[in-house]
Short mmCIF file of C-alpha atoms in Angstrom, two decimals:
data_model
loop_
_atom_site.label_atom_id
_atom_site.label_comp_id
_atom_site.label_asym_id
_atom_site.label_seq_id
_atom_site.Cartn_x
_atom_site.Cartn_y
_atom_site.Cartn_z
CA UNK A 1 0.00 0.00 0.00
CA UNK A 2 1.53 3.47 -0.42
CA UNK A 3 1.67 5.01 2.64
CA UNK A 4 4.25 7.34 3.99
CA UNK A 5 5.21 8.17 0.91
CA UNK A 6 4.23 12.03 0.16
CA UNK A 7 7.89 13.55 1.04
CA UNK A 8 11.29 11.95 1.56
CA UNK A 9 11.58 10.64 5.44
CA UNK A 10 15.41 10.95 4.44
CA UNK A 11 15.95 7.68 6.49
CA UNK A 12 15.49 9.50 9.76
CA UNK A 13 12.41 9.80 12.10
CA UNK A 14 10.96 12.75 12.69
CA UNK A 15 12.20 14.52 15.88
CA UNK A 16 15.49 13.57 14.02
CA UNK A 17 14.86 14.89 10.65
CA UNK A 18 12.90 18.23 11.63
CA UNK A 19 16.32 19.15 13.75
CA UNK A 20 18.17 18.75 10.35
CA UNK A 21 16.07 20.96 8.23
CA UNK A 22 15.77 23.36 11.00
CA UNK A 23 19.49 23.51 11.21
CA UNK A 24 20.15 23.35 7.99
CA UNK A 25 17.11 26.34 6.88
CA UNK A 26 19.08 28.85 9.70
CA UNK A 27 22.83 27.93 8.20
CA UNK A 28 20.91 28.91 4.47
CA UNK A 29 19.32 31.86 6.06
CA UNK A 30 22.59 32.91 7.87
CA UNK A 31 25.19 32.22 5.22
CA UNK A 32 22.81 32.61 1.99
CA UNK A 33 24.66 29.39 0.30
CA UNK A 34 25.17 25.84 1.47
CA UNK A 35 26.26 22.52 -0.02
CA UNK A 36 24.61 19.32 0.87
CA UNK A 37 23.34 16.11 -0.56
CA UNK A 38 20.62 16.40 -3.05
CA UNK A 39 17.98 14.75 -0.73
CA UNK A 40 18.52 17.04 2.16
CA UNK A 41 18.96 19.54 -0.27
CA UNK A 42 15.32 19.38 -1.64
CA UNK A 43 13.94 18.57 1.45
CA UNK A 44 15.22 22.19 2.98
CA UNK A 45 14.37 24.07 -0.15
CA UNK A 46 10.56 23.42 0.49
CA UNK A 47 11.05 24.62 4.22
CA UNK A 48 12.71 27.84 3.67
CA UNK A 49 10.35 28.68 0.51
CA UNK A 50 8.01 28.46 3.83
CA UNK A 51 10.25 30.38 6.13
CA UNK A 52 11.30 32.99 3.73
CA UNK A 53 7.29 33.56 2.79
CA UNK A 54 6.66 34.35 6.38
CA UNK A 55 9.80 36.87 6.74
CA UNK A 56 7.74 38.61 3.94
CA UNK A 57 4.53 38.73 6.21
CA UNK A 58 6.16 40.54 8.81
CA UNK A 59 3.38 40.05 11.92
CA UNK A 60 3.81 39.57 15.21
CA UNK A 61 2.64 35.96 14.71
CA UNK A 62 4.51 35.17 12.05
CA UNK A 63 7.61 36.49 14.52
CA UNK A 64 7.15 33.68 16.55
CA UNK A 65 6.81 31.00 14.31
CA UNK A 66 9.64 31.76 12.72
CA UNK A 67 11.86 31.86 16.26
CA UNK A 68 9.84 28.82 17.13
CA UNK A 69 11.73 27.10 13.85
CA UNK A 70 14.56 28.63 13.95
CA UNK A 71 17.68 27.76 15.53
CA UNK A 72 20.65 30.81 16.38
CA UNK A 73 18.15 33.36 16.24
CA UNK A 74 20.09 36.60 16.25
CA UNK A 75 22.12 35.80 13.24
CA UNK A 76 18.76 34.54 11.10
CA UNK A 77 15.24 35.99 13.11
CA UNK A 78 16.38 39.87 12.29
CA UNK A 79 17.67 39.50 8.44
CA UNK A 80 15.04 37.20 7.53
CA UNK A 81 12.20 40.15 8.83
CA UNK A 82 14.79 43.02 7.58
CA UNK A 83 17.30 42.45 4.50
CA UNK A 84 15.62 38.97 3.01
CA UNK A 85 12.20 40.30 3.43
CA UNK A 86 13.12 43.92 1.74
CA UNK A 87 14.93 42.08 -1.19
CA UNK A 88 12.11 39.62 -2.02
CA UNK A 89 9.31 42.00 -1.66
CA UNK A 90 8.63 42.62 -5.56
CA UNK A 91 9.56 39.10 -5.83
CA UNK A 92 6.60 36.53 -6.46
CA UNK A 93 8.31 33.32 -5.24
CA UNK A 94 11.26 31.18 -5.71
CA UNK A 95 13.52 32.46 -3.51
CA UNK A 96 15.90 29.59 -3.32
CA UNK A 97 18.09 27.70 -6.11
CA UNK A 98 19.48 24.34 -6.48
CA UNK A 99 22.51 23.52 -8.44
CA UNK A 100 23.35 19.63 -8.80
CA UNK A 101 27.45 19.86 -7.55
CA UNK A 102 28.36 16.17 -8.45
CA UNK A 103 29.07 13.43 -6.20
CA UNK A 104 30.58 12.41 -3.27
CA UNK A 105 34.01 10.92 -3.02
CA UNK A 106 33.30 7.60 -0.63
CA UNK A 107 29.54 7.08 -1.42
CA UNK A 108 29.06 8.59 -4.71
CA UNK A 109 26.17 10.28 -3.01
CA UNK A 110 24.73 13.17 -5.06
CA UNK A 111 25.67 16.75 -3.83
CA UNK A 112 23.63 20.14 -4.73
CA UNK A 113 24.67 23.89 -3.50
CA UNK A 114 21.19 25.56 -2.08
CA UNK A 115 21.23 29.17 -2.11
CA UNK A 116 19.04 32.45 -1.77
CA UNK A 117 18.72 34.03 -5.23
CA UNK A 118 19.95 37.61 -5.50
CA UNK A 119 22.56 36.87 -3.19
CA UNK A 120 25.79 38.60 -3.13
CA UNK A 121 27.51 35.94 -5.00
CA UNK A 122 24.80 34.75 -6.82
CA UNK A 123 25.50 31.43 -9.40
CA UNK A 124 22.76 32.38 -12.19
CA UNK A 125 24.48 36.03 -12.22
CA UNK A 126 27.63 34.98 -12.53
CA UNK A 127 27.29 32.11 -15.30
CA UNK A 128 25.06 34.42 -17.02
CA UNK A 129 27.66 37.17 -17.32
CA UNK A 130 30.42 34.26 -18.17
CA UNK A 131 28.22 33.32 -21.18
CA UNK A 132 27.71 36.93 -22.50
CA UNK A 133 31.29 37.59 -22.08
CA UNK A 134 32.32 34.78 -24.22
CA UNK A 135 29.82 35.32 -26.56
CA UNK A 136 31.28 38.65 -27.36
CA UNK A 137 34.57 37.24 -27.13
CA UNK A 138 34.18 35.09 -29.81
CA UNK A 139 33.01 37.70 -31.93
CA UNK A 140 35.60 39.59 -30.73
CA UNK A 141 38.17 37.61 -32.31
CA UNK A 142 35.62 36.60 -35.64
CA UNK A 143 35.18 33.16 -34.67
CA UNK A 144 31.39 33.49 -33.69
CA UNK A 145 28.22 32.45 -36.12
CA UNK A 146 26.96 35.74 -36.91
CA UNK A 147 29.12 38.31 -39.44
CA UNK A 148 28.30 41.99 -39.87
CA UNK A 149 28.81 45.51 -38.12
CA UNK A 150 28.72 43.84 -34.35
CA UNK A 151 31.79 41.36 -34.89
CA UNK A 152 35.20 43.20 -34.31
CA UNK A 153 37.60 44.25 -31.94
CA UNK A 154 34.72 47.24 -30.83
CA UNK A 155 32.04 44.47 -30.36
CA UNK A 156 32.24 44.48 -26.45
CA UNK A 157 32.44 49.21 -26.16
CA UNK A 158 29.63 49.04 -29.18
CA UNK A 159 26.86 47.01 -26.97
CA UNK A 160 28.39 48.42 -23.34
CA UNK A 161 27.79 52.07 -25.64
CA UNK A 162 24.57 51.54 -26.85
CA UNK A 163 23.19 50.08 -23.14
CA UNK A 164 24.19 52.80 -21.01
CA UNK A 165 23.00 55.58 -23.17
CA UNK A 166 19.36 54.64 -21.54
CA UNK A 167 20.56 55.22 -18.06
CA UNK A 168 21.12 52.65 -15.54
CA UNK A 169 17.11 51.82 -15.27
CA UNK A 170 16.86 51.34 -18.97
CA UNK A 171 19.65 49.25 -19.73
CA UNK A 172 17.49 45.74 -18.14
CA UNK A 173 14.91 46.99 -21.09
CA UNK A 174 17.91 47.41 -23.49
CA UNK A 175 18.99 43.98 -23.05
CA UNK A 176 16.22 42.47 -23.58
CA UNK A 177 15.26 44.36 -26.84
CA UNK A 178 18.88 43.88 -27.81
CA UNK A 179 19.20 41.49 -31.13
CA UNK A 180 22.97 40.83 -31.27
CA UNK A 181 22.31 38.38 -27.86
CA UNK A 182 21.64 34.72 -28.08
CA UNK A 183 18.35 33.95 -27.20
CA UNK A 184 19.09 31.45 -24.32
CA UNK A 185 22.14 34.26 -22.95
CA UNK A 186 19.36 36.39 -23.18
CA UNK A 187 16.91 34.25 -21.02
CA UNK A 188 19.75 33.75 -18.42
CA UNK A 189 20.57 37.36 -18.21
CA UNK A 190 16.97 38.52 -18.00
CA UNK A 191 16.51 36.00 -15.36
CA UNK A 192 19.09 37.11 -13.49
CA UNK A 193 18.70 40.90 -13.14
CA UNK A 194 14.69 40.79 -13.05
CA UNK A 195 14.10 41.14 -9.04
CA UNK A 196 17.69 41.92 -8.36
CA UNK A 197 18.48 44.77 -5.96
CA UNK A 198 21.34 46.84 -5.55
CA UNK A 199 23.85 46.08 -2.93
CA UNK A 200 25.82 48.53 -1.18
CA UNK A 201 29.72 47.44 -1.34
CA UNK A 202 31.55 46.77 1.80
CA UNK A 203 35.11 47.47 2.15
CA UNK A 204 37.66 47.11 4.37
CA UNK A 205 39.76 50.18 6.12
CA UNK A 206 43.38 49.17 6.59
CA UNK A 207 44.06 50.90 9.68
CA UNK A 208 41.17 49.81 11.81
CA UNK A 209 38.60 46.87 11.75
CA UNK A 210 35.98 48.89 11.26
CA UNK A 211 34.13 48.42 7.79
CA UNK A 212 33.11 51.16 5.76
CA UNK A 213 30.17 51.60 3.29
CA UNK A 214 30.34 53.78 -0.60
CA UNK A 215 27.29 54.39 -2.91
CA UNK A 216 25.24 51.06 -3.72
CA UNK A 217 25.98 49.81 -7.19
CA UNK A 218 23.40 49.43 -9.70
CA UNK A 219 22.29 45.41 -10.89
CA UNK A 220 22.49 46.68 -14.30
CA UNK A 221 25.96 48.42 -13.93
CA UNK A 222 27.37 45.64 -11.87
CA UNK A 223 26.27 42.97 -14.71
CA UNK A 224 28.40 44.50 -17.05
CA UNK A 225 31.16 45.02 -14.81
CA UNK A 226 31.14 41.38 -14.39
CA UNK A 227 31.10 40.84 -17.87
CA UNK A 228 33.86 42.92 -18.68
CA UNK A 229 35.85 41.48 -16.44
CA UNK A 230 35.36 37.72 -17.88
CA UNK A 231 35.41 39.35 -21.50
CA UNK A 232 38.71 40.12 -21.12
CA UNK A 233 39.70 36.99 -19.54
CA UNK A 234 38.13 34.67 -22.45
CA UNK A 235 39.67 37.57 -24.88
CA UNK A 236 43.30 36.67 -23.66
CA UNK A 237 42.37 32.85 -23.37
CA UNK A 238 41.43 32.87 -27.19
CA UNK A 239 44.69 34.34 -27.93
CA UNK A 240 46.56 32.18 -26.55
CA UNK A 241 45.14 28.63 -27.46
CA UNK A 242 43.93 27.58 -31.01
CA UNK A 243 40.24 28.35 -32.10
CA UNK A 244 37.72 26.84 -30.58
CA UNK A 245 35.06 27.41 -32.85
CA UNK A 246 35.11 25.30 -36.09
CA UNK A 247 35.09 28.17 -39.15
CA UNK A 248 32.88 26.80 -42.32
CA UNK A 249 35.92 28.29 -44.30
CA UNK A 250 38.19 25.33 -43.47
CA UNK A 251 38.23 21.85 -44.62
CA UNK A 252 37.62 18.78 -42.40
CA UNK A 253 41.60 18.32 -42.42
CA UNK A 254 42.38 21.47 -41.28
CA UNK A 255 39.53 21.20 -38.81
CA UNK A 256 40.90 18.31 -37.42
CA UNK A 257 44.45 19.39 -37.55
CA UNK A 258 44.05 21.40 -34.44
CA UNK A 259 45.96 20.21 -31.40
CA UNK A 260 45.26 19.09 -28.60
CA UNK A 261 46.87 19.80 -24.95
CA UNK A 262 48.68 16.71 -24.87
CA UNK A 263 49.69 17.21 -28.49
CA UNK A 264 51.47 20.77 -27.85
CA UNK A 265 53.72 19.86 -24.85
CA UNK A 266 55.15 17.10 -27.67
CA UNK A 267 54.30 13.53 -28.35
CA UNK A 268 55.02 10.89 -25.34
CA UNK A 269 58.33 8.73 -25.50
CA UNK A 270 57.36 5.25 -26.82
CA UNK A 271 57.72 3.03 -24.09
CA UNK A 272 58.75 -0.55 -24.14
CA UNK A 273 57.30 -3.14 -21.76
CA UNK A 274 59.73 -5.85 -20.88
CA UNK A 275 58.80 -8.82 -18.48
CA UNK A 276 61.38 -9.26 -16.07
CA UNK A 277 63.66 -12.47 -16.56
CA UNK A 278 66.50 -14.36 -14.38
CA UNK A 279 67.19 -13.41 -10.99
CA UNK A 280 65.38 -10.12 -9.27
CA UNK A 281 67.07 -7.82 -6.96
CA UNK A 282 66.40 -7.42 -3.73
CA UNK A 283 66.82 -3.91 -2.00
CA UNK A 284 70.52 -3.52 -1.26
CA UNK A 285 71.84 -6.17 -2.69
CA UNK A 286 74.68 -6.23 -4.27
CA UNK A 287 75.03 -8.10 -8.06
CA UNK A 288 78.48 -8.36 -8.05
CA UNK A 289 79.58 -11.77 -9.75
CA UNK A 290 76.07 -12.41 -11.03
CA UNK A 291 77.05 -12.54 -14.80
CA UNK A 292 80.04 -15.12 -14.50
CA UNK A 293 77.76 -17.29 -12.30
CA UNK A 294 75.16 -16.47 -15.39
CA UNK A 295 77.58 -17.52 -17.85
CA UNK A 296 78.71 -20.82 -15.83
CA UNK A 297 74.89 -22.09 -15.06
CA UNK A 298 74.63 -21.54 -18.77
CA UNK A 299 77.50 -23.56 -20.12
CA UNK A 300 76.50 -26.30 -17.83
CA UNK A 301 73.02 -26.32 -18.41
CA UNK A 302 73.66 -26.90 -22.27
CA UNK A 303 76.10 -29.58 -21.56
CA UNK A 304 73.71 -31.72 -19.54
CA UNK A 305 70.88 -31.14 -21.53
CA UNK A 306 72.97 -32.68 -24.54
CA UNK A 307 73.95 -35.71 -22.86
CA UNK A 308 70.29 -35.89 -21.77
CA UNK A 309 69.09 -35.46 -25.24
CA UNK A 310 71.84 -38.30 -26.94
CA UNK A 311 71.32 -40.68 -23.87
CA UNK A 312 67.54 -40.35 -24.46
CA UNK A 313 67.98 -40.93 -28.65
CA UNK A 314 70.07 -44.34 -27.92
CA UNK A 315 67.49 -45.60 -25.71
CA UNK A 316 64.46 -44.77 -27.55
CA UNK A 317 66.43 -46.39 -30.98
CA UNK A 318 67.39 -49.10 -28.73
CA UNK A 319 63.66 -50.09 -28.07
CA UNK A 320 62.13 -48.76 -31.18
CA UNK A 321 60.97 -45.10 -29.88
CA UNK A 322 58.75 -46.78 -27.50
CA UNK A 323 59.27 -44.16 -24.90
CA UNK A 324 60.70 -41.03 -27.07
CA UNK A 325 58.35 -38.51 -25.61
CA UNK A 326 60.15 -35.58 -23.49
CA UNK A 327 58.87 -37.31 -20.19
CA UNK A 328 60.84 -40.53 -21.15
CA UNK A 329 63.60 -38.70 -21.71
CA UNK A 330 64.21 -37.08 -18.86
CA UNK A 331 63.54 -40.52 -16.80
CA UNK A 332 66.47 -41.74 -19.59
CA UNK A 333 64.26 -43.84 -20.89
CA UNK A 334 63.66 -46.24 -17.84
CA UNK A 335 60.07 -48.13 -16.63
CA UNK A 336 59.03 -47.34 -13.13
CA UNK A 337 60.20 -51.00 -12.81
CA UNK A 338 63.53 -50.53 -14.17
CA UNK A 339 63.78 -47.51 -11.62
CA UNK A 340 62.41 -49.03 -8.36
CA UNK A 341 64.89 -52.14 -9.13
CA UNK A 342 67.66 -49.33 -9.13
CA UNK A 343 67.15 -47.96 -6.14
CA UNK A 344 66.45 -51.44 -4.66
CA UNK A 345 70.18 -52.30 -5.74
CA UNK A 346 71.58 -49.01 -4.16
CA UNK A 347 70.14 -49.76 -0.99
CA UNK A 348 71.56 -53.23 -0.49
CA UNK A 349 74.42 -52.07 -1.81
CA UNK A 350 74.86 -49.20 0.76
CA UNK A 351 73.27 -52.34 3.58
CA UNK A 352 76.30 -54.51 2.77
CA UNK A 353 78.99 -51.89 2.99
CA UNK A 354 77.96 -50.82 6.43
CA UNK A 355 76.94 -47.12 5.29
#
């Protein structure tokens, strides 16, 4: 029957499991970013959402509900009713964002970073201006997909020229009427200047540990700050590596002539594997002698194995090859009678002379 089965119980019961997400909800609400598995992950998203949407509120009830929940409540009870509450005011939900990180090293376990959106270092405003900035980049350097007036050295002061000319509140309404952007860039960057607010800089004075605060910074203006400064870091990567964008110009040789890291630093030295033969050294020991004694075990070898070989040819010629096969041989070409009446011999033998 399926019962119990309308969240994840994360393997815990519940006095156990609602310490967790309250823990974990006041170390999001206190540090704005957190990395966790992707169960726990999920599980916490739904109860800040809940948290977050009664910061917003702002009653006297919803005061005590939320110090009721929360754990290390001057750190989390006064931004969450204050800062949070003023930043996701315009804001119509969605306040959090999950971003699968990979795995675990041990248990392979899935891992996700959980953070408040609009943040200070916010992931969706940062990949968003990494995109745009290599986006120009490319067309920067005439390796992009589009060819006309906006690809060029002037590609990047052109668009930065033509957005600020409508102020720092019309350059979000720029962008999105702009038609040099990709469409997807364009989503991403939309969606991540939309409810953003501005943030006033902190900085630090040198002689004192006191912190000091300049004018707030514009979303708009910041973006392309941000942009800028990863422009000109994919500008000088491009220069310095082969092009990373096939050009319809070239053939498929010269396509796939380009090389690779491994390639540039040189091709590998060929490497011969040997199996080890003979004797193996041990550590600290010395091989002094060891090719003479080589050379002797050799020489001997080869003379015994000869006598072996012509004993064993007169005794299987003798009895007609009877017994020629490379067993025989190296009995010399003797029964398992013939043998046990041999050693019989030498035993009386060695009786009789007293030894």
């Amino acid at each position: 029957m399926r019962h119990r089965l309308g969240y994840n119980h994360l393997s815990r019961p519940t006095a156990h499991r609602m310490s967790m997400l309250r823990n974990l909800v006041s170390s999001l609400l206190e540090h704005e970013q957190i990395s966790t598995t992707l169960a726990k992950a999920k599980a916490t998203q739904r109860m800040a959402e809940r948290v977050i949407e009664l910061g917003k509120k702002g009653g006297a009830n919803e005061w005590k509900r939320a110090n009721a929940f929360l754990w290390n409540a001057p750190t989390t009870l006064r931004p969450l009713f204050t800062s949070l509450a003023e930043r996701y005011a315009s804001r119509p939900g969605g306040y959090t964002r999950l971003i699968r990180s990979g795995h675990r090293v041990g248990d392979h376990a899935p891992l996700a970073i959980l953070e408040l959106v609009d943040n200070r270092n916010d992931f969706k405003f940062e990949t968003a201006s990494k995109a745009l900035a290599r986006e120009l980049a490319l067309r920067a350097k005439g390796e992009g997909e589009r060819n006309g007036p906006d690809v060029g050295p002037d590609v990047w002061w052109g668009l930065r020229t033509r957005l600020e000319a409508f102020g720092e509140e019309g350059i979000f309404g720029q962008l999105e009427k702009e038609p040099t952007i990709d469409s997807m860039t364009k989503k991403n960057v939309l969606k991540a200047l939309r409810y953003r607010k501005p943030f006033t800089p902190l900085t630090l004075d040198s002689n004192s540990t006191e912190t000091t605060t300049t004018n707030a910074i514009h979303p708009s203006v910041q973006f392309l700050n941000r942009t800028h400064h990863h422009y000109l870091h994919h500008l000088a990567s491009l220069q310095l590596s082969t092009p990373s964008t096939p050009s319809s110009y070239k053939t498929i040789k010269q396509l796939t002539q380009r090389l690779r890291p491994s390639e540039s630093r040189g091709a590998p030295r060929p490497v011969l594997t040997v199996p080890m033969m003979g004797r193996r050294v041990a550590a600290g020991q010395s091989t002094r002698g060891w090719a003479q004694q080589h050379e002797q075990r050799s020489k001997s070898s080869s003379l015994d194995g000869l006598e072996q070989r012509l004993s064993g040819l007169d005794l299987g010629q003798a009895k007609g090859r009877e017994k020629g096969g490379p067993i025989s041989r190296a009995k010399a070409g003797r029964s398992r009678g013939a043998r046990s009446a041999t050693r019989a011999s030498s035993t009386t033998a060695r009786t009789e002379a007293g030894l």
